[in-house]
Amino acid sequence: MKIAIIGFGTVGQGVAELLVAKRAEIERKIGDFRVVAIADLTGSIWGDFKLEDAIEYRRKKGRLPSDRSAKEIAEEEDYDVMIEVTTTRLDESGIEYMKTALKKGASVITSNKSIAVDFQGLMRLAENNNAKLMYEATVGGVMPIIRLLNSYLALCEIIGVRGILNGTCNYILTRMEEEKLPYSQILSEAKEMGIAEANPSADVEGIDAGIKLVILANTIGIPAKFEDIEIVGITKITPQAFTVAMQKGYTIRLIAEASKKSLRVSPRLVPLNSPLAIKGTMNAAMIKTDTAGDIFVAGRGAGKFETATAILSDLYELVRTN
Amino acid sequence: MSELFTLIVELEDKPGQLLSVLEPIARNGGNIVGIFHQRGKKTPLNRIPVEISFTADAKKAEKILNELQKNFLIRQFGELRTAVISLLLIGHVIHTDLSDTIKRVDSSDAECVELNVTMPERDEPSTAVITITAKSKEALEMALARLREICREKGIVVVEPINDEI
Ligand SMILES: NC(=O)c1ccc[n+]([C@@H]2O[C@H](COP(=O)([O-])OP(=O)(O)OC[C@H]3O[C@@H](n4cnc5c(N)ncnc54)[C@H](OP(=O)(O)O)[C@@H]3O)[C@@H](O)[C@H]2O)c1
């Protein structure tokens, strides 16, 4: 199998490093593979190269050797699978490489949430070209929710899904719950610790969770667009609200919710004994089904090797189901 | 999800009686929302029927009833076919005309039955717990929709519970 990696940041390098470190095991499960091209905004490499050398080069020089663009590589190289791990963008530009691959009949595995921009269109494109679009890593990182919905629960009616889909928000709310510190103080500490980004607004305003909810909703058959999601972030939550909530047996979490009746991301009262009262940067989801009752999953929502693991899981699934 | 229950219990007309009924309700996780003495309806044995309504989930309500039945004469017990929800409001709840907020949520078939405001430091946003009951789930949904709308207008964050239904 020939693999092209587009995007060579945290996740892209994580995937490459795992492919090197676990090559023997991986090949036993999916057969021989070769990474035939890697490209990002600053550089690229293709043809006959060793994956470990590319990783090393990028680490040392901060870019890949060639100036050939990712667009050109996506269009012209010959590959069976594209691992698309570029930056999430909320417009069509974020899904161009994927479209290029799918049109050629190559499957795509991605962690890029830009698929929310035109989920249905991409799925149709994949189907029309006998290719697959796999996106486990886009929602909840390595928490296996997409596979759970698409495969294990394929014959269930999914009544709705509620999830904690943003680790930064959950971290801030957890600390507010435990230490009753003001929002601004926890946020600045989280930035220092690298848990929150320098510009955290997409996280704390609920936008990131909203994008993931679009993907989840579409996965359960609700053709939602980003504009359909009602979004309230966590910036106005106070430590005092936690005190009041906890007297009533609740905590507060940012919950993304999708059902036929409801599409929203908002801070919610969660019973202290609910599994959704999960702590720290963890992601979690509760799936309500017709015949299987409630199903709960949790896992790490981000991280280099966690996210790369979700990508490899998709790779395995792709081979297994072909 | 918590539901609204009501019971009518016959109490002797002496101090401390009411408290001893309320205690097991609170201890078992019930939330008392109303107490109504039917003084005009004294029984032949000189007992006063008192109507108590509380919210609890069905399991807790059953436990509460079992416990009360050991010590009191319960005349009536039932789930009011009513929907109820308690939620938090965070923001400048008072400065944005609380009574206006409540008036606009109330309707012929839904009303705010409980409101508790915790005042913070000056000028900081406050937190209120508000309980709304309604004659039906639909009426509650509509009252909630009004509350969300009003709060959006006033810049108040509504924190709703996650219920069984999605
Ligand atoms: N990190 C996580 O834990 C995690 C978890 C779940 C999902 N994700 C998603 O996975 C994707 C990658 O995340 P990351 O953490 O690896 O991000 P990152 O470290 O910022 O890396 C992004 C990579 O994409 C490249 N890139 C950006 N725009 C591009 C374009 N138009 N054409 C070609 N290459 C482009 C960047 O190239 P340059 O460096 O040359 O600019 C960089 O190599 C994002 O969509 C993110 O939302 C990440």
Coordinates of C-alpha atoms and ligand atoms in Angstrom, one line a residue:
Chain A
M1 CA 0.0 0.0 0.0
K2 CA 1.2 3.5 -0.9
I3 CA 0.6 6.2 1.6
A4 CA 0.8 10.0 1.1
I5 CA 0.9 12.2 4.2
I6 CA -0.3 15.8 3.7
G7 CA 0.4 18.0 6.8
F8 CA 3.5 17.2 8.8
G9 CA 2.9 18.9 12.1
T10 CA 2.2 17.3 15.4
V11 CA -0.2 14.6 14.1
G12 CA 1.6 14.0 10.8
Q13 CA 4.9 13.4 12.5
G14 CA 3.2 11.3 15.2
V15 CA 1.8 9.1 12.5
A16 CA 5.2 8.8 10.7
E17 CA 7.0 8.0 14.0
L18 CA 4.5 5.3 14.8
L19 CA 4.8 3.9 11.3
V20 CA 8.6 3.6 11.8
A21 CA 8.5 2.4 15.3
K22 CA 5.8 -0.2 14.8
R23 CA 6.5 -1.2 11.2
A24 CA 6.8 -4.9 11.8
E25 CA 3.6 -5.2 13.8
I26 CA 1.7 -2.9 11.4
E27 CA 2.8 -4.8 8.3
R28 CA 1.8 -8.1 9.9
K29 CA -1.7 -6.7 10.3
I30 CA -2.2 -4.6 7.1
G31 CA 0.5 -5.9 4.7
D32 CA 3.5 -4.1 3.3
F33 CA 3.2 -0.3 3.1
R34 CA 5.3 2.5 1.9
V35 CA 5.1 6.3 2.5
V36 CA 5.6 7.6 -1.0
A37 CA 5.2 11.3 -0.3
I38 CA 4.9 13.8 2.5
A39 CA 4.1 17.5 2.1
D40 CA 3.1 20.5 4.1
L41 CA 3.2 24.3 3.6
T42 CA 6.9 24.7 4.0
G43 CA 8.2 21.7 2.1
S44 CA 7.8 18.2 0.7
I45 CA 9.5 14.9 -0.1
W46 CA 8.5 12.1 -2.5
G47 CA 9.8 9.2 -4.5
D48 CA 12.5 7.0 -3.1
F49 CA 13.1 8.1 0.5
K50 CA 13.3 6.5 3.9
L51 CA 10.5 7.6 6.3
E52 CA 13.0 7.8 9.2
D53 CA 15.2 10.1 7.2
A54 CA 12.2 12.4 6.4
I55 CA 11.3 12.7 10.1
E56 CA 14.9 13.4 10.9
Y57 CA 15.3 16.0 8.2
R58 CA 12.2 17.8 9.3
R59 CA 13.3 17.8 12.9
K60 CA 16.7 19.2 12.1
K61 CA 15.8 21.7 9.4
G62 CA 12.3 22.6 10.4
R63 CA 11.0 21.7 6.9
L64 CA 11.1 19.0 4.3
P65 CA 13.7 19.4 1.5
S66 CA 11.7 20.0 -1.7
D67 CA 9.7 23.1 -2.7
R68 CA 7.2 21.0 -4.7
S69 CA 3.8 22.0 -3.3
A70 CA 1.4 19.8 -1.4
K71 CA -1.3 20.6 -4.0
E72 CA 1.0 19.2 -6.8
I73 CA 1.9 16.2 -4.8
A74 CA -1.8 15.4 -4.0
E75 CA -2.7 15.8 -7.6
E76 CA 0.3 14.0 -9.3
E77 CA 1.7 11.4 -7.0
D78 CA 0.4 7.8 -7.1
Y79 CA -0.9 6.7 -3.7
D80 CA -3.7 4.4 -2.4
V81 CA -4.3 6.3 0.8
M82 CA -3.9 10.0 1.8
I83 CA -3.4 10.7 5.4
E84 CA -4.7 14.3 5.6
V85 CA -3.6 16.0 8.8
T86 CA -3.4 19.7 7.9
T87 CA -4.8 22.6 9.9
T88 CA -8.5 22.8 10.4
R89 CA -10.1 25.6 8.4
L90 CA -13.7 26.5 8.3
D91 CA -14.0 26.9 4.6
E92 CA -13.6 24.9 1.4
S93 CA -9.8 25.3 1.3
G94 CA -9.5 22.9 4.2
I95 CA -10.8 20.0 2.2
E96 CA -9.2 20.6 -1.2
Y97 CA -6.5 17.8 -0.8
M98 CA -9.1 15.3 0.3
K99 CA -11.2 16.1 -2.7
T100 CA -8.2 15.6 -5.0
A101 CA -7.5 12.3 -3.4
L102 CA -11.0 11.0 -3.5
K103 CA -11.5 12.0 -7.1
K104 CA -8.5 9.9 -8.0
G105 CA -10.2 7.0 -6.2
A106 CA -7.7 7.1 -3.3
S107 CA -9.1 6.8 0.2
V108 CA -8.5 9.5 2.8
I109 CA -7.8 9.2 6.5
T110 CA -8.0 12.5 8.4
S111 CA -7.9 14.3 11.7
N112 CA -8.8 17.5 10.0
K113 CA -12.2 18.8 11.2
S114 CA -12.6 20.9 8.0
I115 CA -14.7 17.9 6.8
A116 CA -17.5 19.6 8.7
V117 CA -17.7 22.2 6.0
D118 CA -19.1 19.7 3.5
F119 CA -19.4 16.3 5.1
Q120 CA -22.2 15.0 2.9
G121 CA -20.4 16.2 -0.3
L122 CA -17.2 14.5 0.7
M123 CA -19.0 11.2 1.6
R124 CA -20.8 11.3 -1.8
L125 CA -17.5 12.0 -3.6
A126 CA -15.9 9.0 -1.8
E127 CA -18.7 6.7 -2.6
N128 CA -18.8 7.7 -6.3
N129 CA -15.2 7.0 -6.6
N130 CA -15.2 3.7 -4.7
A131 CA -13.0 5.2 -2.1
K132 CA -13.4 5.7 1.7
L133 CA -13.2 8.7 3.9
M134 CA -12.2 7.8 7.5
Y135 CA -12.3 10.4 10.2
E136 CA -12.1 8.8 13.6
A137 CA -9.5 11.2 14.8
T138 CA -11.6 14.3 14.1
V139 CA -13.9 13.8 17.0
G140 CA -12.7 13.1 20.5
G141 CA -9.1 12.2 19.4
V142 CA -8.5 8.6 20.2
M143 CA -11.9 8.0 21.9
P144 CA -13.4 5.4 19.5
I145 CA -16.8 7.1 18.9
I146 CA -17.0 7.3 15.1
R147 CA -16.3 3.6 14.7
L148 CA -18.7 2.8 17.6
L149 CA -21.5 4.7 15.8
N150 CA -20.8 3.6 12.2
S151 CA -19.9 0.0 12.9
Y152 CA -20.8 -1.5 16.2
L153 CA -24.1 0.4 16.5
A154 CA -24.8 0.4 12.8
L155 CA -28.1 -1.5 13.2
C156 CA -29.3 0.6 16.2
E157 CA -31.3 3.7 16.0
I158 CA -29.2 6.5 17.5
I159 CA -31.6 8.6 19.5
G160 CA -28.9 11.1 20.4
V161 CA -25.4 11.8 21.5
R162 CA -24.0 13.9 24.2
G163 CA -20.3 14.5 24.5
I164 CA -17.5 16.4 26.1
L165 CA -15.5 17.1 23.0
N166 CA -13.1 19.8 24.1
G167 CA -10.4 18.9 26.6
T168 CA -9.3 22.5 27.2
C169 CA -12.8 23.5 28.4
N170 CA -13.1 20.4 30.5
Y171 CA -9.8 21.0 32.1
I172 CA -10.9 24.6 33.0
L173 CA -14.3 23.5 34.4
T174 CA -12.7 20.7 36.4
R175 CA -10.3 23.1 38.1
M176 CA -13.1 25.5 38.7
E177 CA -15.1 22.7 40.3
E178 CA -12.3 21.5 42.5
E179 CA -10.6 24.8 43.4
K180 CA -13.3 27.4 42.9
L181 CA -10.8 29.7 41.2
P182 CA -11.9 32.3 38.7
Y183 CA -12.1 31.5 35.0
S184 CA -9.4 34.0 34.0
Q185 CA -6.8 32.6 36.4
I186 CA -7.3 29.0 35.4
L187 CA -7.2 30.0 31.7
S188 CA -3.9 31.8 32.1
E189 CA -2.4 28.8 34.0
A190 CA -3.7 26.4 31.3
K191 CA -2.0 28.5 28.7
E192 CA 1.3 28.3 30.6
M193 CA 1.0 24.6 30.9
G194 CA 0.3 24.2 27.2
I195 CA -3.2 22.8 27.8
A196 CA -4.8 25.9 26.3
E197 CA -3.6 27.5 23.1
A198 CA -2.2 31.1 23.1
N199 CA -5.4 32.1 21.4
P200 CA -8.0 29.9 23.1
S201 CA -11.1 31.5 21.8
A202 CA -12.1 28.6 19.4
D203 CA -12.0 26.3 22.4
V204 CA -13.5 28.3 25.2
E205 CA -16.2 29.8 23.0
G206 CA -17.4 26.3 22.1
I207 CA -16.6 26.6 18.4
D208 CA -14.2 23.6 18.3
A209 CA -16.8 21.5 20.1
G210 CA -19.4 22.8 17.6
I211 CA -17.4 21.8 14.6
K212 CA -17.0 18.3 16.1
L213 CA -20.7 18.2 16.8
V214 CA -21.4 18.8 13.1
I215 CA -19.3 15.7 12.3
L216 CA -21.0 13.7 15.0
A217 CA -24.5 14.8 13.9
N218 CA -23.8 13.9 10.3
T219 CA -22.5 10.5 11.4
I220 CA -25.8 9.7 13.0
G221 CA -27.7 10.8 10.0
I222 CA -28.6 14.4 10.9
P223 CA -27.4 16.6 8.0
A224 CA -26.3 19.5 10.2
K225 CA -24.2 22.4 9.2
F226 CA -22.1 24.6 11.5
E227 CA -24.7 27.4 11.3
D228 CA -27.3 25.0 12.7
I229 CA -25.5 24.6 16.0
E230 CA -26.5 26.8 18.9
I231 CA -23.3 27.6 20.7
V232 CA -22.6 29.0 24.2
G233 CA -19.1 28.8 25.5
I234 CA -17.7 28.7 29.1
T235 CA -16.3 32.2 29.4
K236 CA -19.1 33.4 31.7
I237 CA -19.1 30.5 34.1
T238 CA -18.2 31.5 37.6
P239 CA -16.8 29.5 40.6
Q240 CA -19.9 30.5 42.5
A241 CA -22.1 28.8 39.9
F242 CA -20.2 25.6 40.8
T243 CA -20.9 26.1 44.5
V244 CA -24.6 26.5 43.8
A245 CA -24.7 23.6 41.4
M246 CA -22.8 21.3 43.7
Q247 CA -25.2 22.0 46.6
K248 CA -27.8 20.5 44.3
G249 CA -25.7 17.5 43.4
Y250 CA -24.5 18.8 40.0
T251 CA -21.3 19.9 38.4
I252 CA -21.0 22.0 35.2
R253 CA -19.6 20.7 31.9
L254 CA -19.5 21.9 28.3
I255 CA -21.8 19.4 26.6
A256 CA -22.2 19.0 22.8
E257 CA -25.6 17.5 22.1
A258 CA -27.0 16.1 18.9
S259 CA -30.4 14.6 18.3
K260 CA -33.3 15.2 16.0
K261 CA -34.6 17.8 18.5
S262 CA -31.4 19.5 19.6
L263 CA -28.1 20.6 18.1
R264 CA -26.2 22.6 20.7
V265 CA -23.1 23.2 22.6
S266 CA -23.6 24.7 26.0
P267 CA -22.6 24.5 29.6
R268 CA -24.9 22.1 31.3
L269 CA -25.7 20.8 34.8
V270 CA -24.3 17.2 35.0
P271 CA -25.1 15.1 38.0
L272 CA -22.0 14.5 40.0
N273 CA -22.4 10.8 39.7
S274 CA -22.8 10.8 36.0
P275 CA -19.9 9.4 33.9
L276 CA -20.1 12.7 31.9
A277 CA -18.9 14.5 35.1
I278 CA -15.5 13.3 33.8
K279 CA -12.4 15.3 34.9
G280 CA -9.4 16.9 33.4
T281 CA -8.6 17.0 29.6
M282 CA -10.5 13.8 28.9
N283 CA -13.2 13.6 26.3
A284 CA -16.3 11.5 26.8
A285 CA -19.6 10.7 25.1
M286 CA -22.9 9.1 26.0
I287 CA -24.8 7.6 23.1
K288 CA -28.5 6.9 23.5
T289 CA -29.8 4.1 21.4
D290 CA -33.2 2.3 20.8
T291 CA -32.2 -1.2 21.7
A292 CA -28.8 -1.0 23.4
G293 CA -29.7 1.6 26.1
D294 CA -27.0 4.1 26.9
I295 CA -23.4 3.6 25.9
F296 CA -20.6 5.5 27.3
V297 CA -17.1 6.0 25.9
A298 CA -14.1 8.1 27.1
G299 CA -10.6 8.7 26.0
R300 CA -7.9 11.2 25.3
G301 CA -9.2 13.9 23.0
A302 CA -5.8 15.2 21.8
G303 CA -2.1 14.4 21.9
K304 CA 0.5 13.5 19.2
F305 CA 0.5 9.7 19.6
E306 CA -3.1 9.5 20.8
T307 CA -4.4 11.2 17.6
A308 CA -1.9 9.2 15.5
T309 CA -3.2 6.0 17.1
A310 CA -6.7 6.9 15.9
I311 CA -5.3 7.5 12.4
L312 CA -3.6 4.1 12.4
S313 CA -6.8 2.5 13.7
D314 CA -8.6 3.9 10.6
L315 CA -5.8 2.6 8.4
Y316 CA -6.3 -0.9 9.9
E317 CA -10.1 -0.6 9.5
L318 CA -9.6 0.5 5.8
V319 CA -7.5 -2.6 5.0
R320 CA -9.7 -4.9 7.0
T321 CA -12.9 -3.9 5.3
N322 CA -11.6 -3.8 1.8
Chain B
M1 CA -35.2 13.2 35.2
S2 CA -36.8 14.6 38.3
E3 CA -40.6 14.8 38.4
L4 CA -43.0 16.7 40.5
F5 CA -44.9 14.7 43.1
T6 CA -47.6 15.7 45.5
L7 CA -48.9 14.1 48.6
I8 CA -51.5 14.9 51.2
V9 CA -50.6 14.0 54.7
E10 CA -52.7 14.3 57.8
L11 CA -50.9 16.0 60.7
E12 CA -51.8 16.6 64.2
D13 CA -52.2 20.2 65.1
K14 CA -49.1 20.6 67.2
P15 CA -45.6 22.0 66.6
G16 CA -42.9 20.0 65.0
Q17 CA -45.2 17.8 63.0
L18 CA -44.5 19.5 59.7
L19 CA -40.8 19.4 60.1
S20 CA -40.8 15.7 60.8
V21 CA -42.6 15.1 57.4
L22 CA -40.2 17.4 55.5
E23 CA -37.1 15.9 57.0
P24 CA -37.3 12.5 55.3
I25 CA -38.2 14.1 52.0
A26 CA -35.1 16.3 52.0
R27 CA -32.9 13.5 53.4
N28 CA -33.8 11.2 50.5
G29 CA -33.0 13.8 47.9
G30 CA -36.4 15.3 47.3
N31 CA -36.6 19.0 46.7
I32 CA -39.6 20.6 48.3
V33 CA -41.3 23.1 46.1
G34 CA -44.6 23.8 47.9
I35 CA -46.5 23.3 51.2
F36 CA -50.1 24.0 51.5
H37 CA -52.1 23.7 54.8
Q38 CA -55.7 22.9 54.2
R39 CA -56.7 24.4 57.6
G40 CA -60.3 24.6 56.6
K41 CA -60.5 20.9 56.0
K42 CA -59.8 19.6 59.5
T43 CA -60.6 15.9 59.8
P44 CA -63.0 14.5 62.5
L45 CA -59.9 13.5 64.5
N46 CA -58.8 17.1 64.4
R47 CA -56.0 16.5 62.0
I48 CA -55.0 19.0 59.3
P49 CA -54.4 17.8 55.8
V50 CA -51.3 19.3 54.4
E51 CA -50.4 19.2 50.7
I52 CA -46.7 18.9 50.0
S53 CA -45.2 19.0 46.6
F54 CA -41.7 18.0 45.9
T55 CA -39.5 17.1 43.0
A56 CA -37.4 13.9 42.9
D57 CA -36.7 11.1 40.5
A58 CA -39.2 8.2 40.6
K59 CA -36.9 5.9 42.6
K60 CA -36.3 8.5 45.4
A61 CA -40.0 9.4 45.5
E62 CA -40.9 5.8 46.2
K63 CA -38.4 5.6 49.0
I64 CA -39.7 8.8 50.5
L65 CA -43.3 7.5 50.3
N66 CA -42.3 4.2 52.0
E67 CA -40.6 6.0 54.8
L68 CA -43.4 8.5 55.4
Q69 CA -46.0 5.8 55.4
K70 CA -44.4 4.3 58.5
N71 CA -45.2 7.3 60.6
F72 CA -47.9 9.3 58.9
L73 CA -51.2 8.9 57.4
I74 CA -50.8 9.6 53.7
R75 CA -54.1 10.3 52.1
Q76 CA -53.0 10.8 48.6
F77 CA -49.8 10.4 46.7
G78 CA -49.2 11.0 43.1
E79 CA -47.1 12.2 40.4
L80 CA -48.5 15.4 39.2
R81 CA -48.7 15.1 35.5
T82 CA -46.5 18.0 35.4
A83 CA -43.1 18.7 34.0
V84 CA -40.5 20.4 36.1
I85 CA -37.0 21.6 35.6
S86 CA -34.4 23.4 37.7
L87 CA -31.6 25.4 36.1
L88 CA -29.0 27.9 36.8
L89 CA -28.8 31.4 35.5
I90 CA -25.4 33.1 35.5
G91 CA -25.0 36.8 34.9
H92 CA -26.4 40.1 36.1
V93 CA -29.7 38.5 36.9
I94 CA -30.9 41.3 39.2
H95 CA -29.7 44.3 37.2
T96 CA -31.4 43.0 34.2
D97 CA -34.9 43.1 35.8
L98 CA -35.4 39.7 37.4
S99 CA -39.2 40.2 37.8
D100 CA -39.5 41.0 34.1
T101 CA -37.6 37.8 33.3
I102 CA -40.0 35.8 35.4
K103 CA -43.1 37.5 34.2
R104 CA -42.2 36.7 30.7
V105 CA -41.5 33.1 31.4
D106 CA -44.8 32.6 33.3
S107 CA -47.8 31.7 31.2
S108 CA -51.2 30.1 31.9
D109 CA -49.6 26.6 31.9
A110 CA -46.1 27.2 33.1
E111 CA -44.6 29.1 36.0
C112 CA -41.5 29.8 38.0
V113 CA -42.1 28.2 41.4
E114 CA -38.8 28.6 43.0
L115 CA -36.0 31.2 42.7
N116 CA -32.9 31.5 44.7
V117 CA -30.3 34.1 44.0
T118 CA -26.8 33.9 45.4
M119 CA -25.3 37.4 45.5
P120 CA -21.6 37.6 44.7
E121 CA -19.2 40.4 45.3
R122 CA -20.4 43.8 44.0
D123 CA -20.7 44.1 40.3
E124 CA -19.7 40.4 39.8
P125 CA -22.3 38.3 38.0
S126 CA -24.6 36.4 40.3
T127 CA -26.0 32.9 40.2
A128 CA -29.7 32.1 40.4
V129 CA -31.4 28.7 40.7
I130 CA -34.8 28.8 39.1
T131 CA -37.4 26.0 39.0
I132 CA -40.1 26.0 36.4
T133 CA -43.1 23.7 36.5
A134 CA -45.6 23.3 33.7
K135 CA -48.8 21.3 32.9
S136 CA -47.1 19.3 30.2
K137 CA -43.7 18.6 28.7
E138 CA -44.7 20.8 25.7
A139 CA -45.6 23.7 27.9
L140 CA -42.3 23.3 29.8
E141 CA -40.4 23.2 26.5
M142 CA -42.1 26.4 25.5
A143 CA -41.4 28.1 28.8
L144 CA -37.8 27.1 28.5
A145 CA -37.6 28.4 25.0
R146 CA -38.9 31.7 26.2
L147 CA -36.4 31.8 29.1
R148 CA -33.5 31.0 26.7
E149 CA -34.6 33.8 24.4
I150 CA -35.0 36.3 27.2
C151 CA -31.6 35.4 28.7
R152 CA -29.9 35.7 25.3
E153 CA -31.3 39.1 25.1
K154 CA -30.1 40.0 28.6
G155 CA -26.7 38.4 28.3
I156 CA -27.4 35.8 31.0
V157 CA -26.1 32.3 30.6
V158 CA -28.6 29.5 31.1
V159 CA -27.2 26.3 32.4
E160 CA -29.7 23.5 31.9
P161 CA -29.5 20.0 33.3
I162 CA -28.9 17.0 31.1
N163 CA -32.0 15.0 31.3
D164 CA -32.9 11.5 30.2
E165 CA -34.3 12.8 27.0
I166 CA -32.1 14.3 24.4
Ligands
LIG1 N1 -3.0 17.8 17.8 C1 -4.0 17.0 18.2 O1 -4.0 16.4 19.3 C2 -5.2 16.9 17.4 C3 -6.2 16.0 17.8 C4 -7.3 15.9 16.9 C5 -7.4 16.5 15.7 N2 -6.4 17.4 15.3 C6 -6.5 18.0 14.0 O2 -5.5 17.5 13.2 C7 -4.9 18.4 12.3 C8 -3.4 18.5 12.5 O3 -3.2 18.9 13.8 P1 -1.7 19.2 14.3 O4 -1.8 19.3 15.8 O5 -0.8 18.2 13.7 O6 -1.4 20.7 13.7 P2 0.0 21.3 13.4 O7 1.0 20.8 14.3 O8 -0.3 22.8 13.4 O9 0.3 20.8 12.0 C9 -0.4 21.2 10.8 C10 0.4 20.8 9.6 O10 -0.4 21.1 8.5 C11 0.3 21.8 7.6 N3 -0.6 22.7 6.8 C12 -1.4 23.6 7.2 N4 -2.1 24.2 6.2 C13 -1.6 23.5 5.1 C14 -1.9 23.6 3.7 N5 -2.9 24.5 3.3 N6 -1.3 22.8 2.9 C15 -0.4 21.9 3.3 N7 -0.1 21.8 4.6 C16 -0.7 22.6 5.5 C17 1.3 22.6 8.4 O11 2.4 23.0 7.6 P3 3.4 24.1 8.1 O12 4.0 23.7 9.4 O13 4.4 24.2 7.0 O14 2.6 25.4 8.2 C18 1.7 21.6 9.4 O15 2.6 20.7 8.9 C19 -5.7 19.7 12.6 O16 -6.7 19.9 11.7 C20 -6.2 19.5 14.0 O17 -7.4 20.2 14.3 C21 -5.3 17.5 16.1

